[in-house]
PDB file of C-alpha atoms in Angstrom:
ATOM      1  CA  UNK Y   1       3.845  17.689  -5.104  1.00 63.00           C
ATOM      2  CA  UNK Y   2       0.130  18.142  -6.153  1.00 86.00           C
ATOM      3  CA  UNK Y   3      -1.104  18.156  -9.304  1.00 94.00           C
ATOM      4  CA  UNK Y   4      -3.004  21.429 -10.007  1.00 97.00           C
ATOM      5  CA  UNK Y   5      -7.313  20.889 -10.567  1.00 98.00           C
ATOM      6  CA  UNK Y   6      -7.945  20.845 -14.320  1.00 98.00           C
ATOM      7  CA  UNK Y   7     -10.412  23.874 -14.398  1.00 98.00           C
ATOM      8  CA  UNK Y   8     -10.736  26.658 -11.425  1.00 98.00           C
ATOM      9  CA  UNK Y   9     -13.852  27.775  -9.995  1.00 97.00           C
ATOM     10  CA  UNK Y  10     -14.357  30.519 -11.846  1.00 97.00           C
ATOM     11  CA  UNK Y  11     -14.811  28.038 -15.163  1.00 98.00           C
ATOM     12  CA  UNK Y  12     -16.960  25.818 -12.936  1.00 98.00           C
ATOM     13  CA  UNK Y  13     -19.071  29.153 -12.106  1.00 98.00           C
ATOM     14  CA  UNK Y  14     -19.243  29.535 -15.567  1.00 98.00           C
ATOM     15  CA  UNK Y  15     -20.296  26.341 -16.651  1.00 97.00           C
ATOM     16  CA  UNK Y  16     -22.992  26.286 -14.471  1.00 96.00           C
ATOM     17  CA  UNK Y  17     -24.493  29.574 -15.363  1.00 97.00           C
ATOM     18  CA  UNK Y  18     -24.153  30.958 -11.340  1.00 96.00           C
ATOM     19  CA  UNK Y  19     -21.336  33.463  -9.827  1.00 96.00           C
ATOM     20  CA  UNK Y  20     -18.559  33.030  -7.637  1.00 95.00           C
ATOM     21  CA  UNK Y  21     -19.405  34.225  -5.489  1.00 96.00           C
ATOM     22  CA  UNK Y  22     -22.733  31.712  -5.202  1.00 96.00           C
ATOM     23  CA  UNK Y  23     -20.291  28.730  -5.371  1.00 96.00           C
ATOM     24  CA  UNK Y  24     -20.393  26.796  -2.388  1.00 95.00           C
ATOM     25  CA  UNK Y  25     -17.487  26.472  -0.382  1.00 95.00           C
ATOM     26  CA  UNK Y  26     -16.154  23.107  -1.427  1.00 94.00           C
ATOM     27  CA  UNK Y  27     -16.290  23.966  -4.817  1.00 96.00           C
ATOM     28  CA  UNK Y  28     -11.860  23.372  -5.037  1.00 96.00           C
ATOM     29  CA  UNK Y  29     -12.234  20.501  -3.080  1.00 95.00           C
ATOM     30  CA  UNK Y  30     -14.766  18.955  -5.615  1.00 95.00           C
ATOM     31  CA  UNK Y  31     -12.551  20.042  -8.278  1.00 97.00           C
ATOM     32  CA  UNK Y  32      -8.914  18.294  -6.870  1.00 97.00           C
ATOM     33  CA  UNK Y  33     -11.080  15.417  -6.468  1.00 95.00           C
ATOM     34  CA  UNK Y  34     -12.649  15.146 -10.161  1.00 96.00           C
ATOM     35  CA  UNK Y  35      -9.773  15.784 -11.551  1.00 97.00           C
ATOM     36  CA  UNK Y  36      -7.373  13.180  -9.535  1.00 96.00           C
ATOM     37  CA  UNK Y  37     -10.580  11.166 -10.870  1.00 95.00           C
ATOM     38  CA  UNK Y  38      -9.659  12.143 -14.377  1.00 97.00           C
ATOM     39  CA  UNK Y  39      -6.613  12.552 -14.075  1.00 97.00           C
ATOM     40  CA  UNK Y  40      -6.693   8.039 -12.959  1.00 95.00           C
ATOM     41  CA  UNK Y  41      -8.791   7.252 -15.768  1.00 95.00           C
ATOM     42  CA  UNK Y  42      -7.099   8.750 -18.626  1.00 96.00           C
ATOM     43  CA  UNK Y  43      -3.218   7.986 -16.908  1.00 94.00           C
ATOM     44  CA  UNK Y  44      -2.029  11.234 -17.773  1.00 96.00           C
ATOM     45  CA  UNK Y  45      -1.406  13.998 -16.050  1.00 96.00           C
ATOM     46  CA  UNK Y  46      -2.433  16.936 -18.652  1.00 97.00           C
ATOM     47  CA  UNK Y  47      -0.499  19.882 -17.780  1.00 96.00           C
ATOM     48  CA  UNK Y  48       3.020  20.550 -17.859  1.00 96.00           C
ATOM     49  CA  UNK Y  49       5.596  19.707 -15.956  1.00 96.00           C
ATOM     50  CA  UNK Y  50       8.787  17.752 -15.661  1.00 96.00           C
ATOM     51  CA  UNK Y  51       9.190  13.818 -14.519  1.00 96.00           C
ATOM     52  CA  UNK Y  52      11.857  11.228 -13.443  1.00 96.00           C
ATOM     53  CA  UNK Y  53      11.499   7.496 -15.387  1.00 96.00           C
ATOM     54  CA  UNK Y  54      12.949   4.681 -15.210  1.00 94.00           C
ATOM     55  CA  UNK Y  55      12.072   2.000 -18.008  1.00 94.00           C
ATOM     56  CA  UNK Y  56      13.579  -1.615 -19.385  1.00 92.00           C
ATOM     57  CA  UNK Y  57      13.561  -0.940 -23.103  1.00 93.00           C
ATOM     58  CA  UNK Y  58      12.398  -3.326 -25.637  1.00 90.00           C
ATOM     59  CA  UNK Y  59      14.346  -4.176 -28.830  1.00 90.00           C
ATOM     60  CA  UNK Y  60      16.561  -0.381 -27.873  1.00 91.00           C
ATOM     61  CA  UNK Y  61      12.830   1.314 -27.741  1.00 94.00           C
ATOM     62  CA  UNK Y  62      10.987   3.126 -24.112  1.00 94.00           C
ATOM     63  CA  UNK Y  63       7.546   4.335 -24.216  1.00 94.00           C
ATOM     64  CA  UNK Y  64       7.496   7.477 -22.331  1.00 95.00           C
ATOM     65  CA  UNK Y  65       4.820   7.556 -20.412  1.00 94.00           C
ATOM     66  CA  UNK Y  66       2.841  10.883 -19.467  1.00 95.00           C
ATOM     67  CA  UNK Y  67       1.807  12.292 -23.481  1.00 94.00           C
ATOM     68  CA  UNK Y  68       2.230  14.959 -25.163  1.00 96.00           C
ATOM     69  CA  UNK Y  69       5.983  14.811 -24.975  1.00 97.00           C
ATOM     70  CA  UNK Y  70       7.474  18.224 -25.356  1.00 97.00           C
ATOM     71  CA  UNK Y  71      11.291  17.669 -24.606  1.00 96.00           C
ATOM     72  CA  UNK Y  72      13.752  15.129 -23.424  1.00 97.00           C
ATOM     73  CA  UNK Y  73      16.071  16.402 -21.278  1.00 96.00           C
ATOM     74  CA  UNK Y  74      18.596  13.403 -20.280  1.00 95.00           C
ATOM     75  CA  UNK Y  75      18.838  10.098 -20.712  1.00 95.00           C
ATOM     76  CA  UNK Y  76      20.987   7.865 -18.266  1.00 93.00           C
ATOM     77  CA  UNK Y  77      21.831   4.656 -18.721  1.00 90.00           C
ATOM     78  CA  UNK Y  78      24.717   1.949 -16.344  1.00 83.00           C
ATOM     79  CA  UNK Y  79      24.918   5.174 -14.487  1.00 80.00           C
ATOM     80  CA  UNK Y  80      26.268   7.580 -17.143  1.00 87.00           C
ATOM     81  CA  UNK Y  81      24.590   9.882 -18.915  1.00 89.00           C
ATOM     82  CA  UNK Y  82      23.618   9.608 -23.207  1.00 87.00           C
ATOM     83  CA  UNK Y  83      24.751  11.909 -26.045  1.00 88.00           C
ATOM     84  CA  UNK Y  84      21.807  12.773 -26.985  1.00 87.00           C
ATOM     85  CA  UNK Y  85      23.284  11.237 -30.284  1.00 88.00           C
ATOM     86  CA  UNK Y  86      22.744   7.924 -28.879  1.00 87.00           C
ATOM     87  CA  UNK Y  87      19.086   8.352 -28.334  1.00 93.00           C
ATOM     88  CA  UNK Y  88      16.280   9.342 -30.691  1.00 95.00           C
ATOM     89  CA  UNK Y  89      12.619  10.952 -29.735  1.00 96.00           C
ATOM     90  CA  UNK Y  90       9.709  10.181 -32.321  1.00 94.00           C
ATOM     91  CA  UNK Y  91       6.227  11.273 -30.802  1.00 91.00           C
ATOM     92  CA  UNK Y  92       6.666   9.245 -27.081  1.00 93.00           C
ATOM     93  CA  UNK Y  93       8.709   7.207 -28.322  1.00 95.00           C
ATOM     94  CA  UNK Y  94      12.491   6.824 -26.958  1.00 95.00           C
ATOM     95  CA  UNK Y  95      14.958   5.045 -29.351  1.00 95.00           C
ATOM     96  CA  UNK Y  96      17.287   4.210 -27.205  1.00 93.00           C
ATOM     97  CA  UNK Y  97      19.778   1.230 -29.473  1.00 88.00           C
ATOM     98  CA  UNK Y  98      22.620   1.572 -26.890  1.00 77.00           C
ATOM     99  CA  UNK Y  99      21.011   0.943 -24.004  1.00 74.00           C
ATOM    100  CA  UNK Y 100      20.689  -2.505 -22.600  1.00 74.00           C
ATOM    101  CA  UNK Y 101      19.119  -2.265 -19.003  1.00 87.00           C
ATOM    102  CA  UNK Y 102      17.270  -0.681 -17.057  1.00 92.00           C
ATOM    103  CA  UNK Y 103      17.048   4.266 -19.136  1.00 94.00           C
ATOM    104  CA  UNK Y 104      16.750   7.110 -16.677  1.00 95.00           C
ATOM    105  CA  UNK Y 105      14.469   9.778 -18.447  1.00 96.00           C
ATOM    106  CA  UNK Y 106      13.914  13.166 -17.919  1.00 97.00           C
ATOM    107  CA  UNK Y 107      11.372  14.527 -19.633  1.00 97.00           C
ATOM    108  CA  UNK Y 108       8.988  17.416 -20.062  1.00 97.00           C
ATOM    109  CA  UNK Y 109       5.489  17.243 -21.031  1.00 97.00           C
ATOM    110  CA  UNK Y 110       2.228  17.807 -20.711  1.00 97.00           C
ATOM    111  CA  UNK Y 111      -0.209  20.545 -22.646  1.00 97.00           C
ATOM    112  CA  UNK Y 112       0.618  24.518 -21.987  1.00 96.00           C
ATOM    113  CA  UNK Y 113      -3.267  24.331 -21.372  1.00 97.00           C
ATOM    114  CA  UNK Y 114      -5.899  21.873 -20.399  1.00 97.00           C
ATOM    115  CA  UNK Y 115      -8.105  20.025 -23.431  1.00 98.00           C
ATOM    116  CA  UNK Y 116     -11.632  21.035 -24.134  1.00 97.00           C
ATOM    117  CA  UNK Y 117     -12.683  17.735 -23.373  1.00 97.00           C
ATOM    118  CA  UNK Y 118     -10.719  16.962 -20.813  1.00 98.00           C
ATOM    119  CA  UNK Y 119     -11.725  20.305 -18.668  1.00 98.00           C
ATOM    120  CA  UNK Y 120     -15.828  19.836 -20.153  1.00 97.00           C
ATOM    121  CA  UNK Y 121     -15.516  16.001 -17.959  1.00 97.00           C
ATOM    122  CA  UNK Y 122     -13.861  17.555 -14.724  1.00 97.00           C
ATOM    123  CA  UNK Y 123     -17.002  21.008 -15.167  1.00 97.00           C
ATOM    124  CA  UNK Y 124     -19.669  17.921 -15.599  1.00 94.00           C
ATOM    125  CA  UNK Y 125     -18.614  16.703 -12.551  1.00 93.00           C
ATOM    126  CA  UNK Y 126     -18.308  19.184 -10.616  1.00 94.00           C
ATOM    127  CA  UNK Y 127     -21.360  20.472 -11.104  1.00 92.00           C
ATOM    128  CA  UNK Y 128     -23.115  16.714 -10.784  1.00 88.00           C
ATOM    129  CA  UNK Y 129     -22.242  16.299  -7.612  1.00 89.00           C
ATOM    130  CA  UNK Y 130     -22.404  20.683  -6.701  1.00 90.00           C
ATOM    131  CA  UNK Y 131     -25.784  19.298  -7.747  1.00 82.00           C
ATOM    132  CA  UNK Y 132     -26.942  16.955  -5.739  1.00 74.00           C
ATOM    133  CA  UNK Y 133     -24.697  17.384  -3.067  1.00 65.00           C
ATOM    134  CA  UNK Y 134     -26.877  14.665  -0.223  1.00 61.00           C
ATOM    135  CA  UNK Y 135     -26.326  11.424  -3.671  1.00 62.00           C
ATOM    136  CA  UNK Y 136     -30.146  11.250  -3.415  1.00 59.00           C
ATOM    137  CA  UNK Y 137     -31.562   9.485  -5.878  1.00 59.00           C
ATOM    138  CA  UNK Y 138     -35.329  10.614  -5.795  1.00 69.00           C
ATOM    139  CA  UNK Y 139     -36.888  13.397  -3.625  1.00 72.00           C
ATOM    140  CA  UNK Y 140     -40.336  14.756  -3.519  1.00 74.00           C
ATOM    141  CA  UNK Y 141     -42.011  17.749  -2.281  1.00 80.00           C
ATOM    142  CA  UNK Y 142     -45.827  18.187  -2.483  1.00 83.00           C
ATOM    143  CA  UNK Y 143     -46.386  17.472  -6.253  1.00 83.00           C
ATOM    144  CA  UNK Y 144     -43.273  17.836  -6.935  1.00 79.00           C
ATOM    145  CA  UNK Y 145     -40.743  14.890  -7.293  1.00 72.00           C
ATOM    146  CA  UNK Y 146     -37.604  14.535  -8.754  1.00 70.00           C
ATOM    147  CA  UNK Y 147     -35.623  11.523  -9.969  1.00 65.00           C
ATOM    148  CA  UNK Y 148     -31.526  12.134 -10.469  1.00 60.00           C
ATOM    149  CA  UNK Y 149     -29.566   9.815 -13.166  1.00 59.00           C
ATOM    150  CA  UNK Y 150     -27.103   7.162 -11.594  1.00 53.00           C
ATOM    151  CA  UNK Y 151     -24.092   9.300 -12.616  1.00 54.00           C
ATOM    152  CA  UNK Y 152     -25.131  12.078 -10.403  1.00 52.00           C
ATOM    153  CA  UNK Y 153     -24.740   9.893  -7.769  1.00 53.00           C
ATOM    154  CA  UNK Y 154     -21.264  10.167  -5.595  1.00 60.00           C
ATOM    155  CA  UNK Y 155     -17.954  11.667  -7.733  1.00 68.00           C
ATOM    156  CA  UNK Y 156     -18.155   8.885 -10.487  1.00 80.00           C
ATOM    157  CA  UNK Y 157     -17.450   9.673 -14.420  1.00 89.00           C
ATOM    158  CA  UNK Y 158     -19.894   8.458 -16.109  1.00 88.00           C
ATOM    159  CA  UNK Y 159     -19.728   6.241 -19.247  1.00 89.00           C
ATOM    160  CA  UNK Y 160     -19.861   9.137 -21.829  1.00 91.00           C
ATOM    161  CA  UNK Y 161     -17.361  10.698 -19.622  1.00 93.00           C
ATOM    162  CA  UNK Y 162     -14.790   7.170 -19.567  1.00 93.00           C
ATOM    163  CA  UNK Y 163     -15.682   7.943 -23.571  1.00 94.00           C
ATOM    164  CA  UNK Y 164     -14.440  11.187 -23.915  1.00 93.00           C
ATOM    165  CA  UNK Y 165     -11.073  10.519 -21.823  1.00 95.00           C
ATOM    166  CA  UNK Y 166     -10.533   7.075 -23.596  1.00 94.00           C
ATOM    167  CA  UNK Y 167      -8.255   9.521 -26.358  1.00 92.00           C
ATOM    168  CA  UNK Y 168      -6.183   9.708 -23.452  1.00 93.00           C
ATOM    169  CA  UNK Y 169      -5.138   6.137 -22.187  1.00 89.00           C
ATOM    170  CA  UNK Y 170      -2.769   4.643 -23.314  1.00 77.00           C
ATOM    171  CA  UNK Y 171      -3.126   1.193 -25.164  1.00 67.00           C
ATOM    172  CA  UNK Y 172      -1.327  -1.725 -24.729  1.00 55.00           C
ATOM    173  CA  UNK Y 173      -0.594  -4.853 -26.571  1.00 47.00           C
ATOM    174  CA  UNK Y 174      -0.485  -8.811 -24.714  1.00 44.00           C
ATOM    175  CA  UNK Y 175       2.209  -9.874 -26.781  1.00 49.00           C
ATOM    176  CA  UNK Y 176       2.342 -14.724 -26.434  1.00 52.00           C
ATOM    177  CA  UNK Y 177       5.322 -15.455 -25.258  1.00 54.00           C
ATOM    178  CA  UNK Y 178       4.520 -19.148 -25.939  1.00 51.00           C
TER     179      UNK Y 178
END
C-alpha cells in the first residue's frame, strides 16, 4: 500500500503563494515523489499506521524501527503469542526477556500530523522542482540572467534538508566483537 504524500497540494500552493488552480498538473506527482525521498532519507514513515516486523532480540531487547511507537498490538515468539506480562515497552525498545529466537511484533506508530519541519522539507523540495522543472542551471533572456543554486536541480534534498531530517533517523552503534 502506497503511503500518502507528507503535504497536500493546498499546502504546497500556500507555500508557493499561489492558488491551488495555479499549480501545475504534476504537483501531486511531485509531492508523492518528494515524500518518498524524505521517507527514505529519514527512514521513517511519519504517518500513523500499523506495521508487522520480525526482529532478533539482543540481550532480550528489540528496537522497533518506526517511531514514535503508539502501542504494541501483539508480540509472537516461537509461534505463540506472548502474554502482555511477558514483554515491556519503553519508547521504541521492546523488552522480551523470555524470547530467544525471532519475535514478530505488530505495532502502531507514527504521528497524527506530519511534523512541521518534515512538512517544510517536503514543501521546499517540491517547490524547487516546480519552480525549475527543466533542471536549468542558468538561463538568460535579453539582459536578464538567472543562475539557480545546485540544490534546485532535480528532486533531491539539500544539505539543510538532510540536517532537518537527521533527528528522525535511527542512530546505530558499531560494536567491535573482536
